[in-house]
Amino acid sequence: MKLGRVRNIVVVAGAGISTGSGIPDFRTPGTGLYANLAKYDIPYPEAIFNIDYFSDNPHPFFSLAKELYPGHHRPNYVHYFIRMLHQKGLLLRMYTQNIDGLEKLCGIPDDKLVEAHGSFATAACHLCYTPYPAEEAKQAIMKGNVPICTFCAGAVKPNVVFFGEDLPEKYFQHAEDFPKADLLMIMGTSLKIEPFASLVNTVKSTVPRLLLNRDPVGPFERRPLRRADYMELGDLSDSVRKLAEILGWHTEIQDLMNSHENGLRSYTDPSNSSGTAASKQEFQPPQNSNKCLWSATKNPNILLLRCV
Ligand code: APR
């Protein structure tokens, strides 16, 4: 990477990249989602994402969905490292299994991202696939109701891919992308779920594959490793930060993350004639800002932070 010999990186990611944002993964013993579903009274953990089980009984998924809907978590350093790959023109595509939407939230553009297991961004009837307004579905689910298809009266669900459902059209872009890759980065996944897991075997045999994960998974459990396979085991944020430091990108990533995260707290300048007040937020002064002025607004509950 430092010598500029790599131009088309494909990233393959799983739930392990979001644990740093406070979202449990699926299979880590004790803390993984599948170890904490007893309250849903389901026959086995994966049933909660099984389309046949959902068809008979959508309620366990809908109660879990209230906790899974994006909006309570923010992207972490690992997401911003992948965004930096894009900023540097090195990211061919990211294939994620995650449905938390954090890749988009950190600014990875749509054309660089394949959400292979879908997302909560859209919704449709699980029987006739008639599209349904995602926000309406979310409101119904949050209220404990089952959104019903206006066409066939089937249960509507967010377009996260269940076991037994087809992967989205965009997933099939892999047939073009993986043979083109000159480096494959595999992050935070157990590589247990097909057909996604087999993607890692579709790069050319001479292309380096780098696993960044707590433990060896998939082809990396084999000994000896394939010649061009490398792995850095341990906590993902530590390994990614180490890689960023070797590349000389750490400060840039930190700045990108601070500005993107702080820039999301929308507020208006007190001299703004429209005087529109800020939305009520807890501000943290952005790092390395030269000077920040707190100023009161008309609304006693809102302070404005202006950094110059
Ligand atoms: N640092 C390093 N590795 C981590 C960290 C971390 N902070 N947190 C988790 N991991 C590793 C775990 O050790 C595990 O190897 O990430 C991997 C996560 O594996 P899973 O929990 O199985 O998640 P994932 O691979 O994304 O699951 C794939 O399974 O149930 C389906 O649809 C669901 O998309 C999901 C698919």
Short mmCIF file of C-alpha atoms and ligand atoms in Angstrom, two decimals:
data_model
loop_
_atom_site.label_atom_id
_atom_site.label_comp_id
_atom_site.label_asym_id
_atom_site.label_seq_id
_atom_site.Cartn_x
_atom_site.Cartn_y
_atom_site.Cartn_z
CA MET A 1 0.00 0.00 0.00
CA LYS A 2 2.79 2.45 0.96
CA LEU A 3 4.60 1.83 -2.33
CA GLY A 4 1.40 2.56 -4.27
CA ARG A 5 1.30 -0.95 -5.70
CA VAL A 6 -2.28 -1.46 -4.55
CA ARG A 7 -5.11 0.38 -6.31
CA ASN A 8 -8.16 -1.89 -6.03
CA ILE A 9 -8.84 -2.97 -2.48
CA VAL A 10 -11.96 -5.01 -1.72
CA VAL A 11 -13.08 -5.02 1.91
CA VAL A 12 -15.22 -7.84 3.31
CA ALA A 13 -16.73 -7.05 6.71
CA GLY A 14 -18.96 -8.45 9.42
CA ALA A 15 -20.41 -7.56 12.80
CA GLY A 16 -16.96 -7.37 14.40
CA ILE A 17 -16.38 -3.94 12.85
CA SER A 18 -19.37 -2.54 14.76
CA THR A 19 -18.66 -3.90 18.25
CA GLY A 20 -16.49 -0.83 18.76
CA SER A 21 -19.70 1.22 18.26
CA GLY A 22 -21.49 -0.70 21.01
CA ILE A 23 -23.36 -3.13 18.74
CA PRO A 24 -22.89 -6.78 19.76
CA ASP A 25 -21.81 -9.22 17.07
CA PHE A 26 -23.72 -12.46 16.54
CA ARG A 27 -21.50 -15.31 17.69
CA THR A 28 -19.02 -14.17 20.33
CA PRO A 29 -19.84 -16.49 23.27
CA GLY A 30 -21.75 -14.69 26.04
CA THR A 31 -21.99 -11.25 24.44
CA GLY A 32 -23.05 -12.13 20.87
CA LEU A 33 -26.67 -11.52 19.87
CA TYR A 34 -27.35 -15.23 19.47
CA ALA A 35 -26.39 -15.86 23.11
CA ASN A 36 -28.97 -13.33 24.31
CA LEU A 37 -32.27 -14.25 22.66
CA ALA A 38 -33.79 -16.40 25.43
CA LYS A 39 -36.54 -13.80 26.07
CA TYR A 40 -37.89 -14.29 22.55
CA ASP A 41 -38.84 -17.93 23.16
CA ILE A 42 -37.66 -19.11 19.71
CA PRO A 43 -36.70 -22.70 18.77
CA TYR A 44 -33.06 -21.77 17.96
CA PRO A 45 -31.21 -18.40 17.71
CA GLU A 46 -31.08 -18.00 13.91
CA ALA A 47 -34.88 -18.61 13.74
CA ILE A 48 -35.33 -14.93 14.51
CA PHE A 49 -33.93 -14.18 11.05
CA ASN A 50 -35.52 -17.17 9.27
CA ILE A 51 -38.15 -16.27 6.65
CA ASP A 52 -40.28 -19.41 7.21
CA TYR A 53 -40.34 -18.86 10.96
CA PHE A 54 -41.10 -15.15 10.40
CA SER A 55 -44.02 -16.12 8.17
CA ASP A 56 -45.55 -18.14 11.02
CA ASN A 57 -44.60 -15.76 13.79
CA PRO A 58 -43.17 -12.29 12.97
CA HIS A 59 -43.32 -11.04 16.58
CA PRO A 60 -39.86 -12.12 17.84
CA PHE A 61 -38.16 -10.37 14.92
CA PHE A 62 -40.29 -7.25 15.31
CA SER A 63 -39.46 -6.94 19.00
CA LEU A 64 -35.75 -7.42 18.28
CA ALA A 65 -35.99 -4.96 15.36
CA LYS A 66 -36.83 -2.16 17.83
CA GLU A 67 -33.28 -2.56 19.19
CA LEU A 68 -31.66 -3.11 15.80
CA TYR A 69 -33.09 -0.13 13.92
CA PRO A 70 -30.22 2.25 13.07
CA GLY A 71 -30.08 5.60 14.87
CA HIS A 72 -28.64 4.85 18.31
CA HIS A 73 -25.00 4.13 17.33
CA ARG A 74 -22.26 5.95 15.50
CA PRO A 75 -19.50 4.65 13.23
CA ASN A 76 -16.13 3.97 14.86
CA TYR A 77 -12.47 4.25 13.83
CA VAL A 78 -12.63 1.03 11.79
CA HIS A 79 -15.45 2.45 9.64
CA TYR A 80 -13.47 5.64 9.12
CA PHE A 81 -10.36 3.67 8.14
CA ILE A 82 -12.40 2.08 5.35
CA ARG A 83 -13.74 5.52 4.39
CA MET A 84 -10.11 6.71 4.23
CA LEU A 85 -9.36 3.91 1.76
CA HIS A 86 -12.06 5.49 -0.39
CA GLN A 87 -10.76 9.04 0.15
CA LYS A 88 -7.35 7.84 -1.08
CA GLY A 89 -8.89 6.28 -4.19
CA LEU A 90 -7.93 2.75 -3.12
CA LEU A 91 -11.36 1.25 -2.32
CA LEU A 92 -12.83 -0.74 -5.20
CA ARG A 93 -15.80 -1.87 -3.09
CA MET A 94 -16.81 -2.77 0.46
CA TYR A 95 -19.00 -5.86 0.94
CA THR A 96 -20.63 -5.77 4.35
CA GLN A 97 -22.89 -8.29 6.08
CA ASN A 98 -23.97 -5.63 8.58
CA ILE A 99 -27.45 -4.12 8.67
CA ASP A 100 -26.58 -1.32 11.13
CA GLY A 101 -26.05 1.26 8.38
CA LEU A 102 -22.82 2.56 9.96
CA GLU A 103 -20.88 2.30 6.69
CA LYS A 104 -23.18 4.87 5.06
CA LEU A 105 -23.25 7.00 8.21
CA CYS A 106 -19.46 7.39 8.10
CA GLY A 107 -19.69 8.60 4.50
CA ILE A 108 -18.80 5.58 2.38
CA PRO A 109 -20.66 6.36 -0.86
CA ASP A 110 -23.43 4.12 -2.10
CA ASP A 111 -21.56 3.10 -5.25
CA LYS A 112 -18.66 1.81 -3.12
CA LEU A 113 -20.84 -0.20 -0.75
CA VAL A 114 -22.66 -3.53 -1.09
CA GLU A 115 -24.95 -4.29 1.86
CA ALA A 116 -25.09 -8.01 1.10
CA HIS A 117 -27.56 -8.79 3.89
CA GLY A 118 -29.77 -5.80 3.13
CA SER A 119 -30.64 -2.94 5.45
CA PHE A 120 -33.49 -1.18 7.25
CA ALA A 121 -33.50 1.62 4.65
CA THR A 122 -36.38 0.10 2.67
CA ALA A 123 -39.23 -2.30 3.41
CA ALA A 124 -41.51 -4.65 1.50
CA CYS A 125 -44.11 -7.36 1.94
CA HIS A 126 -42.34 -10.64 2.76
CA LEU A 127 -44.84 -12.55 0.56
CA CYS A 128 -45.44 -10.49 -2.60
CA TYR A 129 -42.43 -8.12 -2.24
CA THR A 130 -44.64 -5.06 -2.83
CA PRO A 131 -42.56 -2.10 -1.59
CA TYR A 132 -43.83 -0.39 1.55
CA PRO A 133 -42.79 3.02 2.99
CA ALA A 134 -39.86 2.19 5.30
CA GLU A 135 -40.66 4.97 7.79
CA GLU A 136 -44.28 3.82 8.08
CA ALA A 137 -43.13 0.25 8.69
CA LYS A 138 -40.68 1.48 11.34
CA GLN A 139 -43.37 3.52 13.13
CA ALA A 140 -45.70 0.52 13.20
CA ILE A 141 -42.94 -1.81 14.49
CA MET A 142 -41.86 0.70 17.15
CA LYS A 143 -45.48 0.79 18.36
CA GLY A 144 -45.54 -3.02 18.59
CA ASN A 145 -47.76 -3.44 15.51
CA VAL A 146 -47.24 -5.62 12.42
CA PRO A 147 -47.22 -3.51 9.22
CA ILE A 148 -49.57 -5.18 6.72
CA CYS A 149 -49.18 -5.23 2.94
CA THR A 150 -51.91 -3.21 1.25
CA PHE A 151 -51.83 -5.59 -1.73
CA CYS A 152 -51.90 -9.11 -0.24
CA ALA A 153 -52.28 -8.50 3.52
CA GLY A 154 -48.96 -10.25 4.18
CA ALA A 155 -46.62 -9.00 6.94
CA VAL A 156 -44.27 -6.24 5.81
CA LYS A 157 -40.64 -6.30 7.01
CA PRO A 158 -37.56 -4.12 6.54
CA ASN A 159 -35.41 -5.39 3.64
CA VAL A 160 -32.83 -7.13 5.80
CA VAL A 161 -32.05 -10.48 4.18
CA PHE A 162 -33.40 -13.43 6.16
CA PHE A 163 -32.11 -16.99 5.99
CA GLY A 164 -33.97 -18.48 3.04
CA GLU A 165 -34.18 -15.19 1.10
CA ASP A 166 -32.22 -14.10 -1.97
CA LEU A 167 -29.39 -11.61 -1.62
CA PRO A 168 -29.87 -8.20 -3.24
CA GLU A 169 -29.06 -7.67 -6.92
CA LYS A 170 -26.07 -5.49 -6.02
CA TYR A 171 -24.36 -8.48 -4.32
CA PHE A 172 -23.75 -10.05 -7.73
CA GLN A 173 -21.37 -7.23 -8.61
CA HIS A 174 -18.83 -9.48 -6.81
CA ALA A 175 -18.33 -11.45 -10.03
CA GLU A 176 -16.64 -8.37 -11.48
CA ASP A 177 -15.05 -6.91 -8.36
CA PHE A 178 -13.21 -9.82 -6.72
CA PRO A 179 -11.23 -10.90 -9.80
CA LYS A 180 -10.18 -7.24 -10.16
CA ALA A 181 -9.00 -6.86 -6.56
CA ASP A 182 -5.27 -6.50 -5.87
CA LEU A 183 -5.73 -6.71 -2.09
CA LEU A 184 -8.55 -8.30 -0.04
CA MET A 185 -9.11 -7.06 3.53
CA ILE A 186 -11.33 -9.27 5.70
CA MET A 187 -12.51 -7.62 8.92
CA GLY A 188 -14.63 -8.70 11.88
CA THR A 189 -16.43 -11.72 10.49
CA SER A 190 -16.63 -15.41 11.37
CA LEU A 191 -17.06 -16.28 7.67
CA LYS A 192 -19.76 -18.77 8.64
CA ILE A 193 -22.60 -17.65 6.40
CA GLU A 194 -22.86 -18.62 2.73
CA PRO A 195 -22.84 -17.52 0.00
CA PHE A 196 -21.08 -14.47 1.46
CA ALA A 197 -18.23 -16.41 3.13
CA SER A 198 -17.06 -17.99 -0.14
CA LEU A 199 -16.45 -14.57 -1.67
CA VAL A 200 -13.00 -14.56 -0.04
CA ASN A 201 -11.97 -17.46 -2.31
CA THR A 202 -12.76 -15.58 -5.52
CA VAL A 203 -9.76 -13.26 -5.67
CA LYS A 204 -6.82 -14.37 -7.82
CA SER A 205 -4.55 -16.87 -6.00
CA THR A 206 -1.64 -14.40 -6.08
CA VAL A 207 -3.67 -11.58 -4.47
CA PRO A 208 -2.79 -10.94 -0.80
CA ARG A 209 -5.64 -11.57 1.65
CA LEU A 210 -5.33 -9.79 5.02
CA LEU A 211 -7.52 -11.00 7.91
CA LEU A 212 -8.02 -8.51 10.76
CA ASN A 213 -10.03 -10.39 13.38
CA ARG A 214 -9.97 -11.63 16.96
CA ASP A 215 -9.45 -15.20 15.79
CA PRO A 216 -8.57 -17.11 12.61
CA VAL A 217 -11.67 -17.87 10.50
CA GLY A 218 -12.54 -19.59 7.21
CA PRO A 219 -9.43 -20.38 5.08
CA PHE A 220 -7.26 -18.75 7.77
CA GLU A 221 -7.87 -21.71 10.10
CA ARG A 222 -5.79 -23.83 7.73
CA ARG A 223 -2.11 -24.43 8.49
CA PRO A 224 0.12 -23.51 6.83
CA LEU A 225 -1.64 -20.38 5.54
CA ARG A 226 -1.86 -19.98 1.78
CA ARG A 227 1.30 -18.14 0.55
CA ALA A 228 -0.33 -14.71 0.08
CA ASP A 229 -2.48 -14.90 3.25
CA TYR A 230 -1.66 -12.72 6.26
CA MET A 231 -3.53 -12.24 9.50
CA GLU A 232 -3.32 -9.82 12.43
CA LEU A 233 -5.30 -11.31 15.31
CA GLY A 234 -6.60 -9.25 18.22
CA ASP A 235 -8.95 -6.35 18.80
CA LEU A 236 -9.94 -4.83 15.49
CA SER A 237 -9.62 -1.20 16.51
CA ASP A 238 -6.07 -1.87 17.75
CA SER A 239 -5.02 -3.70 14.58
CA VAL A 240 -6.64 -1.12 12.28
CA ARG A 241 -5.03 1.73 14.19
CA LYS A 242 -1.64 -0.02 13.95
CA LEU A 243 -2.10 -0.37 10.18
CA ALA A 244 -3.16 3.28 9.92
CA GLU A 245 -0.03 4.34 11.82
CA ILE A 246 2.21 2.27 9.54
CA LEU A 247 0.55 3.97 6.57
CA GLY A 248 0.88 7.40 8.20
CA TRP A 249 -2.90 7.89 8.06
CA HIS A 250 -3.81 7.90 11.78
CA THR A 251 -4.11 11.68 12.29
CA GLU A 252 -5.99 12.10 9.02
CA ILE A 253 -8.49 9.43 10.07
CA GLN A 254 -8.87 10.98 13.51
CA ASP A 255 -9.51 14.43 11.97
CA LEU A 256 -11.95 12.99 9.43
CA MET A 257 -13.83 11.20 12.20
CA ASN A 258 -13.94 14.27 14.47
CA SER A 259 -15.09 16.63 11.75
CA HIS A 260 -17.65 14.20 10.37
CA GLU A 261 -19.05 13.30 13.79
CA ASN A 262 -19.01 16.87 15.10
CA GLY A 263 -20.26 18.31 11.82
CA LEU A 264 -23.37 16.16 12.25
CA ARG A 265 -24.46 18.21 15.26
CA SER A 266 -26.35 20.82 13.29
CA TYR A 267 -26.37 24.31 14.82
CA THR A 268 -26.72 27.79 13.44
CA ASP A 269 -24.40 30.74 13.89
CA PRO A 270 -25.87 33.22 16.48
CA SER A 271 -25.43 36.05 13.98
CA ASN A 272 -27.72 34.13 11.64
CA SER A 273 -30.54 36.62 10.84
CA SER A 274 -33.20 33.92 10.72
CA GLY A 275 -32.28 33.27 14.34
CA THR A 276 -33.29 29.65 13.92
CA ALA A 277 -32.31 28.05 17.17
CA ALA A 278 -30.12 24.97 17.36
CA SER A 279 -31.52 21.57 17.96
CA LYS A 280 -30.96 20.73 21.62
CA GLN A 281 -27.72 18.70 21.78
CA GLU A 282 -24.78 18.02 24.11
CA PHE A 283 -21.86 19.64 22.25
CA GLN A 284 -18.27 18.42 22.59
CA PRO A 285 -15.88 21.13 21.25
CA PRO A 286 -14.23 19.59 18.12
CA GLN A 287 -10.63 18.51 18.78
CA ASN A 288 -7.84 20.89 17.68
CA SER A 289 -10.32 23.72 17.14
CA ASN A 290 -8.54 27.08 17.62
CA LYS A 291 -11.26 28.95 19.39
CA CYS A 292 -14.78 28.01 20.34
CA LEU A 293 -17.29 30.51 21.62
CA TRP A 294 -20.26 29.40 23.63
CA SER A 295 -23.12 31.79 23.15
CA ALA A 296 -26.57 31.78 24.61
CA THR A 297 -29.59 31.81 22.36
CA LYS A 298 -33.10 33.07 22.96
CA ASN A 299 -33.98 29.59 24.19
CA PRO A 300 -32.44 29.10 27.68
CA ASN A 301 -32.14 25.35 26.99
CA ILE A 302 -29.86 25.80 24.03
CA LEU A 303 -26.27 27.00 23.95
CA LEU A 304 -24.50 27.56 20.66
CA LEU A 305 -20.93 26.55 19.99
CA ARG A 306 -19.18 28.48 17.24
CA CYS A 307 -15.62 27.43 16.36
CA VAL A 308 -13.45 29.84 14.43
N1 APR B 1 -12.06 -7.15 17.29
C1 APR B 1 -11.73 -8.21 16.51
N2 APR B 1 -12.61 -9.16 16.13
C2 APR B 1 -13.88 -9.04 16.62
C3 APR B 1 -14.28 -7.97 17.45
C4 APR B 1 -13.31 -7.00 17.77
N3 APR B 1 -13.60 -5.94 18.55
N4 APR B 1 -15.61 -8.14 17.75
C5 APR B 1 -15.99 -9.28 17.14
N5 APR B 1 -14.96 -9.81 16.46
C6 APR B 1 -14.95 -11.02 15.63
C7 APR B 1 -15.52 -12.24 16.33
O1 APR B 1 -14.50 -12.91 17.05
C8 APR B 1 -16.02 -13.05 15.13
O2 APR B 1 -14.96 -13.82 14.58
O3 APR B 1 -15.82 -10.77 14.54
C9 APR B 1 -16.45 -11.99 14.14
C10 APR B 1 -17.95 -11.74 14.15
O4 APR B 1 -18.57 -12.94 13.71
P1 APR B 1 -20.17 -13.08 13.81
O5 APR B 1 -20.62 -12.68 15.14
O6 APR B 1 -20.50 -14.46 13.30
O7 APR B 1 -20.73 -11.99 12.78
P2 APR B 1 -20.76 -12.07 11.21
O8 APR B 1 -19.58 -12.81 10.66
O9 APR B 1 -20.97 -10.70 10.70
O10 APR B 1 -22.10 -12.92 10.94
C11 APR B 1 -22.44 -13.14 9.60
O11 APR B 1 -24.48 -14.22 10.29
O12 APR B 1 -26.46 -14.45 11.45
C12 APR B 1 -25.90 -14.01 10.29
O13 APR B 1 -26.90 -12.35 8.96
C13 APR B 1 -26.09 -12.52 10.10
O14 APR B 1 -24.71 -11.03 8.80
C14 APR B 1 -24.69 -11.98 9.85
C15 APR B 1 -23.93 -13.23 9.46
#
